[in-house]
Every structure is written in structure tokens, then in C-alpha cells.
Short mmCIF file of C-alpha atoms in Angstrom, two decimals:
data_model
loop_
_atom_site.label_atom_id
_atom_site.label_comp_id
_atom_site.label_asym_id
_atom_site.label_seq_id
_atom_site.Cartn_x
_atom_site.Cartn_y
_atom_site.Cartn_z
CA MET I 4 127.07 89.11 90.57
CA ALA I 5 128.45 88.68 87.04
CA ARG I 6 125.02 89.51 85.65
CA CYS I 7 124.94 92.74 87.71
CA LYS I 8 128.39 93.76 86.51
CA GLY I 9 127.39 93.06 82.93
CA PHE I 10 124.24 95.11 83.39
CA ILE I 11 126.24 98.09 84.67
CA GLU I 12 128.72 97.88 81.80
CA ASN I 13 125.91 97.73 79.23
CA ILE I 14 124.32 100.88 80.64
CA LEU I 15 127.61 102.78 80.83
CA GLN I 16 128.62 101.87 77.27
CA ALA I 17 125.22 102.27 75.60
CA PRO I 18 125.66 104.87 72.81
CA ASP I 19 122.04 106.06 72.80
CA LEU I 20 121.53 106.69 76.53
CA HIS I 21 122.73 110.28 76.87
CA SER I 22 119.97 111.90 78.94
CA VAL I 23 118.70 111.20 82.42
CA ALA I 24 115.28 110.17 81.10
CA SER I 25 116.51 107.70 78.47
CA ALA I 26 119.06 106.17 80.82
CA SER I 27 116.65 105.86 83.75
CA LEU I 28 113.98 104.14 81.62
CA ALA I 29 116.55 101.67 80.28
CA ILE I 30 117.83 100.98 83.79
CA PHE I 31 114.28 100.49 85.03
CA THR I 32 113.49 97.95 82.31
CA GLN I 33 116.69 95.94 82.71
CA MET I 34 116.69 96.12 86.50
CA ARG I 35 113.41 94.23 86.60
CA GLN I 36 115.07 91.36 84.77
CA VAL I 37 118.03 91.35 87.16
CA ALA I 38 115.75 91.69 90.17
CA ARG I 39 113.64 88.75 89.01
CA GLU I 40 116.71 86.52 88.82
CA MET I 41 117.84 87.68 92.27
CA LEU I 42 114.37 87.01 93.68
CA GLN I 43 114.25 83.57 92.08
CA ALA I 44 117.64 82.72 93.57
CA LYS I 45 116.55 83.96 96.99
CA ILE I 46 113.35 81.89 97.00
CA ALA I 47 115.24 78.80 95.83
CA PHE I 48 117.70 79.30 98.69
CA GLU I 49 114.91 79.74 101.26
CA ALA I 50 113.10 76.64 99.96
CA GLN I 51 116.30 74.62 100.27
CA GLN I 52 116.79 75.86 103.83
CA ARG I 53 113.31 74.75 104.78
CA ARG I 54 114.00 71.23 103.58
CA SER I 55 116.51 70.86 106.38
CA GLN I 56 113.99 71.91 109.04
CA ASP I 57 111.57 69.66 110.89
CA VAL I 58 107.97 69.73 109.73
CA ALA I 59 105.43 70.63 112.42
CA ARG I 60 102.99 67.78 113.08
CA CYS I 61 99.25 68.18 113.51
CA CYS I 62 99.10 64.97 115.58
CA PRO I 63 101.95 64.85 118.14
CA GLU I 64 102.24 61.06 118.19
CA ALA I 65 101.97 60.50 114.43
CA SER I 66 104.60 60.89 111.73
CA VAL I 67 104.13 62.79 108.46
CA HIS I 68 104.60 61.52 104.94
CA ASP I 69 106.11 63.62 102.13
CA VAL I 70 103.52 63.18 99.37
CA HIS I 71 105.06 65.21 96.55
CA THR I 72 106.70 68.47 95.55
CA ARG I 73 105.35 70.59 92.74
CA THR I 74 105.99 74.14 91.58
CA VAL I 75 103.69 77.16 91.40
CA SER I 76 104.45 80.20 89.25
CA PRO I 77 102.95 83.38 90.75
CA GLU I 78 103.43 86.89 89.38
CA THR I 79 105.65 89.12 91.49
CA LEU I 80 106.65 92.75 91.21
CA PHE I 81 109.54 91.66 88.99
CA GLY I 82 107.74 89.05 86.90
CA GLU I 83 106.89 85.38 87.13
CA ILE I 84 108.97 83.11 89.39
CA THR I 85 108.68 79.46 90.36
CA ILE I 86 108.25 78.34 93.98
CA PRO I 87 108.63 74.68 95.03
CA VAL I 88 105.66 73.60 97.14
CA ARG I 89 105.87 70.51 99.34
CA THR I 90 102.75 68.60 100.36
CA PHE I 91 102.70 66.34 103.43
CA GLN I 92 100.14 63.96 104.87
CA CYS I 93 99.67 63.14 108.53
CA ARG I 94 99.72 59.38 109.13
CA GLY I 95 97.52 59.87 112.18
CA CYS I 96 94.48 61.85 110.93
CA GLY I 97 95.18 61.66 107.20
CA ALA I 98 95.07 65.45 106.72
CA THR I 99 97.27 66.95 104.01
CA PHE I 100 99.03 70.28 104.45
CA ARG I 101 101.66 72.50 102.80
CA PRO I 102 103.95 73.94 105.49
CA ASP I 103 106.03 76.15 103.19
CA ASP I 104 103.26 78.24 101.61
CA VAL I 105 103.11 81.04 104.18
CA ALA I 106 106.84 81.22 104.78
CA LEU I 107 107.65 81.42 101.04
CA GLY I 108 104.76 83.72 100.18
CA VAL I 109 102.68 81.44 97.97
CA PRO I 110 99.43 83.32 97.14
CA GLU I 111 96.41 81.91 98.94
CA VAL I 112 94.11 83.14 96.14
CA GLY I 113 94.93 84.25 92.62
CA ASP I 114 98.24 84.49 90.80
CA PHE I 115 99.78 87.59 92.40
CA THR I 116 102.01 87.76 95.45
CA ASP I 117 101.55 90.25 98.28
CA ASP I 118 104.20 92.64 96.95
CA VAL I 119 101.96 93.34 93.94
CA ARG I 120 98.79 93.49 96.00
CA CYS I 121 100.19 95.88 98.61
CA LEU I 122 101.26 98.38 95.94
CA TYR I 123 98.16 98.11 93.76
CA ALA I 124 95.51 98.24 96.51
CA PRO I 125 96.06 101.89 97.60
CA VAL I 126 96.27 103.00 93.96
CA VAL I 127 92.94 101.47 92.98
CA ALA I 128 91.43 102.77 96.23
CA GLU I 129 92.04 106.29 94.90
CA LEU I 130 91.73 106.00 91.12
CA PRO I 131 89.34 104.44 88.55
CA HIS I 132 90.34 100.92 87.54
CA ARG I 133 91.65 101.76 84.05
CA VAL I 134 93.66 104.74 85.30
CA ALA I 135 95.01 102.70 88.20
CA ASN I 136 96.02 99.82 85.91
CA ASP I 137 97.76 102.13 83.45
CA LEU I 138 99.61 104.05 86.17
CA PHE I 139 100.58 100.84 87.92
CA ALA I 140 101.98 99.36 84.71
CA ARG I 141 103.99 102.50 83.94
CA CYS I 142 105.42 102.77 87.44
CA THR I 143 106.11 99.11 88.21
CA GLY I 144 106.18 97.34 84.84
CA VAL I 145 103.40 94.98 85.98
CA SER I 146 100.48 94.85 83.53
CA LEU I 147 97.13 93.77 84.96
CA SER I 148 94.15 92.60 82.97
CA SER I 149 90.70 93.69 84.14
CA CYS I 150 90.10 90.21 85.52
CA ALA I 151 93.44 90.13 87.35
CA ALA I 152 92.89 93.58 88.80
CA GLN I 153 89.44 92.63 90.08
CA GLY I 154 90.92 89.47 91.59
CA ILE I 155 93.46 91.55 93.53
CA ILE I 156 90.74 93.93 94.71
CA ASP I 157 88.45 91.11 95.86
CA SER I 158 91.15 89.05 97.59
CA THR I 159 92.68 92.06 99.32
CA ALA I 160 89.26 93.27 100.51
CA GLU I 161 88.48 89.80 101.86
CA ASP I 162 91.81 89.62 103.72
CA LEU I 163 91.34 93.15 105.04
CA GLN I 164 87.92 92.29 106.42
CA ALA I 165 89.31 89.21 108.18
CA TRP I 166 92.16 91.28 109.65
CA GLN I 167 89.76 94.01 110.73
CA ALA I 168 87.56 91.43 112.46
CA THR I 169 90.59 90.24 114.45
CA ARG I 170 91.50 93.82 115.35
CA GLU I 171 87.92 94.54 116.39
CA THR I 172 88.06 91.58 118.76
CA ARG I 173 91.18 92.99 120.41
CA GLU I 174 89.61 96.46 120.62
CA ALA I 175 86.44 95.01 122.17
CA GLU I 176 88.63 93.38 124.83
CA ALA I 177 90.36 96.72 125.48
CA VAL I 178 87.01 98.48 125.88
CA GLY I 179 85.79 95.68 128.15
CA ASP I 180 88.90 96.01 130.30
CA ALA I 181 88.38 99.78 130.54
CA LEU I 182 84.75 99.27 131.59
CA ALA I 183 85.78 96.69 134.18
CA VAL I 184 88.40 98.96 135.78
CA GLY I 185 86.09 101.96 136.21
CA ASP I 186 88.59 103.92 138.28
CA GLY I 187 86.71 107.21 138.00
CA GLY I 188 89.68 109.00 136.46
CA SER I 189 88.22 108.74 132.97
CA GLU I 190 84.94 108.10 131.17
CA LEU I 191 84.05 106.19 128.02
CA TYR I 192 81.82 107.69 125.33
CA VAL I 193 80.68 106.59 121.89
CA GLU I 194 81.14 109.09 119.07
CA ILE I 195 79.32 108.60 115.75
CA ALA I 196 80.07 110.47 112.50
CA ILE I 197 77.52 110.05 109.69
CA ASP I 198 77.38 111.11 106.06
CA GLY I 199 75.96 110.01 102.71
CA VAL I 200 76.08 110.80 98.99
CA THR I 201 74.56 109.34 95.83
CA ALA I 202 76.29 106.90 93.48
CA HIS I 203 75.13 104.82 90.50
CA ILE I 204 74.97 101.22 91.74
CA ASP I 205 73.22 98.21 90.17
CA GLY I 206 71.69 100.30 87.40
CA ARG I 207 70.16 103.07 89.51
CA TRP I 208 71.13 106.00 91.67
CA GLN I 209 71.40 105.00 95.31
CA GLN I 210 72.66 106.73 98.44
CA PRO I 211 75.41 104.81 100.23
CA LYS I 212 75.56 105.87 103.87
CA VAL I 213 78.58 105.48 106.11
CA ALA I 214 78.97 105.83 109.87
CA THR I 215 82.23 105.90 111.82
CA ILE I 216 81.69 104.66 115.39
CA LEU I 217 84.43 105.38 117.92
CA VAL I 218 84.77 104.58 121.61
CA ARG I 219 86.83 107.31 123.27
CA ARG I 220 88.31 107.45 126.74
CA LEU I 221 87.79 110.98 128.06
CA GLU I 222 90.01 112.06 130.92
CA ALA I 223 88.25 113.77 133.79
CA GLN I 224 90.83 116.52 134.26
CA VAL I 225 92.72 118.02 131.32
CA GLU I 226 94.65 121.29 131.17
CA GLU I 227 93.88 121.94 127.50
CA PRO I 228 91.54 120.44 124.86
CA THR I 229 92.78 116.98 123.90
CA LEU I 230 90.94 114.37 121.87
CA GLY I 231 90.11 111.32 123.93
CA ALA I 232 92.06 108.16 123.14
CA VAL I 233 90.28 105.82 120.71
CA LEU I 234 89.85 102.39 122.28
CA GLY I 235 87.63 100.90 119.59
CA ARG I 236 86.23 101.72 116.18
CA ARG I 237 83.75 100.33 113.71
CA TYR I 238 82.89 101.42 110.16
CA VAL I 239 79.30 100.87 109.05
CA SER I 240 78.07 101.21 105.48
CA VAL I 241 74.64 100.50 104.01
CA LEU I 242 72.92 100.89 100.66
CA GLY I 243 69.52 101.90 101.89
CA SER I 244 67.53 104.31 104.01
CA ALA I 245 68.43 106.25 107.13
CA GLU I 246 66.37 103.70 109.06
CA ASP I 247 68.60 100.93 107.70
CA LEU I 248 71.71 102.80 108.84
CA ALA I 249 70.29 103.40 112.33
CA ALA I 250 69.40 99.72 112.65
CA ARG I 251 72.90 98.72 111.54
CA ILE I 252 74.55 101.13 114.01
CA LYS I 253 72.48 99.70 116.87
CA GLN I 254 73.32 96.17 115.77
CA VAL I 255 77.05 96.96 115.74
CA LEU I 256 76.84 98.54 119.19
CA ARG I 257 75.09 95.41 120.52
CA GLU I 258 77.53 93.00 118.86
CA ALA I 259 80.50 94.93 120.28
CA SER I 260 78.85 95.10 123.74
CA TRP I 261 78.97 98.90 123.57
CA GLU I 262 75.25 99.51 123.96
CA HIS I 263 75.70 100.49 127.63
CA ILE I 264 78.35 103.11 126.85
CA PRO I 265 76.70 106.55 126.57
CA ILE I 266 76.72 108.17 123.13
CA GLY I 267 78.56 111.47 123.54
CA GLU I 268 77.64 113.01 120.20
CA ILE I 269 76.53 112.46 116.62
CA LEU I 270 78.50 114.33 113.95
CA GLY I 271 76.87 115.24 110.64
CA ASP I 272 77.27 117.62 107.72
CA GLY I 273 73.89 119.32 108.12
CA ALA I 274 71.82 116.98 105.91
CA PRO I 275 68.27 116.87 107.35
CA TRP I 276 68.05 113.07 107.16
CA ILE I 277 70.97 112.74 109.60
CA TRP I 278 69.34 114.91 112.26
CA ASN I 279 65.93 113.31 111.68
CA MET I 280 67.50 109.88 112.17
CA ALA I 281 69.32 111.08 115.30
CA ASP I 282 66.09 112.55 116.75
CA ALA I 283 64.16 109.35 116.06
CA HIS I 284 66.70 106.72 117.10
CA PHE I 285 69.12 108.52 119.44
CA PRO I 286 66.95 111.09 121.25
CA GLY I 287 68.74 113.40 123.66
CA VAL I 288 72.18 112.77 122.16
CA ARG I 289 74.23 115.87 121.38
CA GLN I 290 74.17 116.70 117.66
CA THR I 291 77.27 118.45 116.32
CA LEU I 292 77.61 119.99 112.88
CA ASP I 293 80.88 118.74 111.43
CA TYR I 294 83.32 121.64 111.80
CA TYR I 295 85.06 120.76 108.52
CA HIS I 296 81.81 120.89 106.56
CA LEU I 297 81.02 124.22 108.19
CA SER I 298 84.47 125.48 107.17
CA GLU I 299 83.80 124.43 103.58
CA HIS I 300 80.66 126.59 103.52
CA LEU I 301 82.54 129.54 105.01
CA TYR I 302 85.41 129.20 102.53
CA ALA I 303 83.01 128.95 99.58
CA PHE I 304 81.42 132.25 100.59
CA ALA I 305 84.79 133.87 101.41
CA HIS I 306 86.11 133.14 97.91
CA LEU I 307 83.09 134.95 96.47
CA LEU I 308 83.68 137.83 98.87
CA TYR I 309 87.42 138.06 98.14
CA PRO I 310 87.79 136.62 94.61
CA ASN I 311 91.30 138.00 94.06
CA ASN I 312 92.53 138.02 97.65
CA PRO I 313 93.16 134.51 99.04
CA ALA I 314 94.82 135.94 102.14
CA GLY I 315 91.76 138.11 102.83
CA ALA I 316 89.43 135.12 102.37
CA LYS I 317 91.52 133.02 104.75
CA ALA I 318 91.60 135.76 107.39
CA TRP I 319 87.80 136.20 107.15
CA VAL I 320 87.20 132.45 107.60
CA GLU I 321 89.66 132.18 110.51
CA GLU I 322 87.90 135.06 112.28
CA LYS I 323 84.49 133.40 111.90
CA THR I 324 85.66 129.90 112.83
CA GLY I 325 87.50 131.26 115.85
CA ALA I 326 84.24 132.80 117.08
CA LEU I 327 82.25 129.61 116.34
CA LEU I 328 84.72 127.38 118.18
CA THR I 329 84.18 129.49 121.29
CA ASP I 330 80.36 129.32 121.00
CA ARG I 331 79.90 132.92 119.78
CA VAL I 332 77.33 131.92 117.18
CA GLY I 333 75.18 134.97 117.80
CA GLU I 334 78.14 137.25 117.15
CA VAL I 335 78.82 135.56 113.81
CA LEU I 336 75.17 135.75 112.76
CA ARG I 337 74.98 139.45 113.64
CA ALA I 338 78.10 140.11 111.57
CA LEU I 339 76.68 138.20 108.60
CA ASN I 340 73.33 140.01 108.82
CA ARG I 341 75.09 143.39 108.80
CA MET I 342 76.77 142.62 105.49
CA ARG I 343 75.37 144.41 102.42
CA PRO I 344 77.10 142.99 99.33
CA TRP I 345 76.21 144.69 96.07
CA LYS I 346 76.55 141.65 93.78
CA GLN I 347 73.44 139.50 93.53
CA ALA I 348 75.46 136.25 93.50
CA ILE I 349 77.11 137.20 96.80
CA CYS I 350 73.74 138.25 98.26
CA ASP I 351 72.26 134.86 97.39
CA ALA I 352 75.28 133.01 98.82
CA LEU I 353 75.09 135.11 101.99
CA ALA I 354 71.42 134.28 102.46
CA GLN I 355 72.21 130.56 102.07
CA LEU I 356 75.08 130.78 104.57
CA ILE I 357 72.94 132.61 107.14
CA GLY I 358 70.19 130.02 106.70
CA TYR I 359 72.70 127.20 107.10
CA VAL I 360 74.10 128.64 110.34
CA GLU I 361 70.64 129.53 111.71
CA HIS I 362 69.24 126.08 110.97
CA ASN I 363 72.17 124.37 112.72
CA ARG I 364 72.57 126.91 115.52
CA THR I 365 72.03 124.39 118.32
CA ARG I 366 74.59 122.08 116.69
CA LEU I 367 77.40 124.65 116.76
CA ARG I 368 78.19 124.29 120.46
CA TYR I 369 81.77 123.26 119.88
CA GLN I 370 83.41 124.40 123.08
CA GLU I 371 82.01 121.78 125.47
CA PRO I 372 82.70 118.63 123.39
CA TRP I 373 86.06 120.06 122.31
CA HIS I 374 87.15 120.63 125.91
CA HIS I 375 85.90 117.22 127.00
CA GLY I 376 87.84 115.24 124.40
CA LEU I 377 85.17 114.65 121.75
CA ALA I 378 85.74 115.55 118.11
CA VAL I 379 84.02 118.54 116.52
CA GLY I 380 84.86 117.42 112.98
CA SER I 381 85.49 114.11 111.27
CA GLY I 382 88.31 115.39 109.08
CA ALA I 383 89.86 113.51 106.17
CA VAL I 384 90.92 110.43 108.12
CA GLU I 385 87.73 109.45 109.94
CA GLY I 386 85.34 111.30 107.64
CA ALA I 387 82.43 109.45 106.20
CA CYS I 388 80.96 109.47 102.71
CA LYS I 389 82.15 112.70 101.16
CA HIS I 390 85.76 111.71 101.74
CA VAL I 391 85.19 107.97 101.43
CA ILE I 392 82.73 107.67 98.57
CA GLN I 393 82.25 110.80 96.51
CA SER I 394 85.87 111.35 95.42
CA ARG I 395 86.20 107.70 94.33
CA PHE I 396 82.77 106.37 93.38
CA LYS I 397 80.90 109.36 91.99
CA ARG I 398 83.03 110.38 89.03
CA ALA I 399 81.69 111.11 85.58
CA GLY I 400 80.26 108.02 83.89
CA MET I 401 80.98 105.63 86.77
CA ARG I 402 78.62 102.69 87.17
CA TRP I 403 78.99 100.03 89.88
CA LYS I 404 77.78 96.57 90.76
CA HIS I 405 77.09 96.00 94.45
CA PRO I 406 79.91 93.43 95.12
CA GLY I 407 82.51 95.55 93.29
CA PHE I 408 81.36 98.65 95.12
CA LEU I 409 81.72 96.98 98.53
CA ALA I 410 85.18 95.57 97.70
CA VAL I 411 86.60 98.94 96.62
CA LEU I 412 84.83 100.62 99.56
CA THR I 413 86.75 98.32 101.91
CA LEU I 414 90.06 99.35 100.32
CA ARG I 415 89.03 103.00 100.29
CA ILE I 416 88.18 103.10 103.99
CA ALA I 417 91.38 101.23 104.88
CA ARG I 418 93.42 103.65 102.79
CA LEU I 419 91.88 106.80 104.29
CA ASN I 420 92.15 105.51 107.83
CA GLY I 421 95.78 104.46 107.54
CA ASP I 422 95.05 100.75 108.06
CA PHE I 423 97.12 99.47 105.15
CA GLN I 424 100.44 99.75 106.98
CA ALA I 425 99.29 97.67 109.96
CA PHE I 426 97.49 95.19 107.68
CA TRP I 427 100.49 94.49 105.47
CA ALA I 428 102.79 94.44 108.51
CA SER I 429 100.63 91.59 109.84
CA ARG I 430 101.52 89.72 106.64
CA GLY I 431 105.27 90.32 106.99
CA LEU I 432 105.54 93.49 104.88
CA ALA I 433 106.52 95.88 107.65
CA VAL I 434 108.51 98.16 105.32
CA TYR I 435 105.36 99.17 103.44
CA SER I 436 104.16 102.73 104.10
CA ALA I 437 100.46 103.55 103.74
CA ARG I 438 100.75 107.32 103.49
#
């Protein structure tokens, strides 16, 4: 308390801290020092409290022996602190264990505690490593070397994958329970969204492909279009061909015991390889052109049509999407074919748009899946590669190694799908917000 009062007096009496900016930066720097001392005192208190508690035994009939106590010095958000670590040995089986590690937050791997990892992970999921490290240091005061940053990425990705595996087990049980009930009031369908872009990995350009697999419960009777509840989800990524992705999707469906659930639709952005794969490996399944990708094409043309009138461009797109969502594709095509723009660039763009809509005409039947609870667009949350990969992995000059790519991809998918909050809550950081 005396240190805090002294800190406040120093700030108030400092002759060179006249502006908000200068004062706030000084407070930020000195507060880290005060916070580190408070944190150290808190951990020392918690460690002392644990010494008065009984140690859980691995063998009920055997006693435990206190082998030794040593200290570890991990890096926290406020700097390095020391944590006393007790080691015990079971006199029955001879196993050694450290009962205080989880309770006191001793890092399982690396030198950084979860408070650093939970703040750094979403930053590096969005930004290149150097930019993320610089921004993180400026905002938190924690400087990370390249090696330390990669260690945080790798350890967090590994923990995320273990947590996701546990969640997938629970979801598989929920889907199994829903299949067992079979009350006739609802139906289960699999929904698959697929996409892919190119990125420079292991010294050459490759095309990572991602699929989002959802199991939805679709209610038999609904008054208005409502997305079916998601009972289970899987995220599949491969560095390979469309055949590799199809094989991986089928493998995941088998492993999750979802192979007997009918596939309601396959969502794609219009890339031929997606529809060719769907025709070859999932014949007869409804193919739906991702509504959001379609909207991007419409907006791109509308901005050419109304270069200085954003409101006009928006109104034009909303008119066309409204018609497409109600299966009036022919009406939209007739309207596009009647257009006679005088600029060659707009003529070329119009021809491309008409070709795009014509080629995907059978995949623009949005009304039926929409009214039955299936998605007509992946959106930003459950989108595949263009949201997951391109904005993070395909920036100018970026080159990746396969392990590093997969680790950041794990963080990226978790970030975009809002999994960070639940993941860190499972580790006792319930106050962390992922959005």
C-alpha cells in the first residue's frame, strides 16, 4: 500500500508530466512495476495457503513424502516472478508429482504464463509475427524474441488442439444422443463449406484447402427461416489436392460416426475444383454457391456501375440479392442482359458477372435450404480459406514452413470461430474476451 501511495505522489508531483499522453505513458511504465510486486505478493500468499492443505494421494493407502521445494521464474504480463514449486513422492508406487503447478499457474511448456499467451495468441492470429511482436510490446510492455513468440504459438496451438479434441468428444455424444432419440420433430443434416487459396509453403506455392463440417438439427415446423442448431463441428485442412480433401472429409465423418447422417448441402465460392470434387465424391448432394461470395461479385460490379454513389451501389446490390434469395435467378439474368453500359471496363465486368451467375445457376436455389435451416453462406465466422488463410498467410513476401503454418492456422481458426474465450475459460481465465 505504501508503494502505491508513493507511486501516486510521484505522478502527481512530476514536473514534466503535463499532458495526457506523457502522464499516461509514465503511469503505464510504473504501474507494471507496482503490478509485478502485487502479483508476486499474491502468489506467495497463495503458495503459503496451499502448504496448509492436504496433498491428494495417488495411492489411497500410501503416504507421500515431501522431496524438495524449488522456485521457477516464469514471465508474466508484468514481468518475471518467482513461484515456489513443491515436489512429492508417493511411498506406495514411487511416482513423483507437483500438486501446486496447476493451481499456481506454473507454465507446462516454455517460460510464459497463460496471461501472456491468451493476449498474444489472437494478435499473432491476425498479424505477421514481427508486427504482432512490436504491437504486443508497445501495448503490454512484454518484449518477445522470435524464439519466444514461436514457443507461445506452438504451445498454444497444441493446447488448443487438445481442448478441441475434448470438445469434439462431447459434441459427438450430443449428436449420438440426438440420433438415438429420433422423435420425428427434427432432422439432422451435415453441412460442408469448402474453400481454398494459394500460399507459399515449404519453398513453393501450394493451395491449402479448408472445410468446415457442421451437424445441424433442423426443426420440422418453423414459422420463419431459422438456422438449425449446431450440434457438432469439425474443421479440416489439407495441403494437397481436392482428392486429398475429399478423403479427409470422409475420414472425419467416419471417425465422428456421422457417415450415416445425410449431407444437406455443400457450400463453395464457385471454384470449379469444389464442384468437381462434390460431383465425384458426394453425388446428388445439393451444391450451394456461397451467398457472401456472390455478394462480393455483385458489389464489385456495383462499384464500377456507381463509382461516386455508394448508396446507389448498395441499393442495386440489395435489389439483386433480394431476388436471388427468393429464387428469381432468371429475373436477375434478364435484368443484367438488358444492361448496355458504354464503358468497356463495365461491359467486360458485366460479361464476367453474367457468366458467373449462369455457370452457377443451379447452385443459386437459396430459398429451400434457407427455409429448412441450412446456411446459404459461410460468413466471416465459419468461412473457410479466404477468411481463414488469405488475409493472414498470403501477404506480400510471406514464406511459411509446414509446422509453423499449421500452428498459426490453428490459432487463426480458433480466433475466427470465437473459440478462444471458451478455451481460456477452461484454463481459469474466464474474464478473457475473444472478440
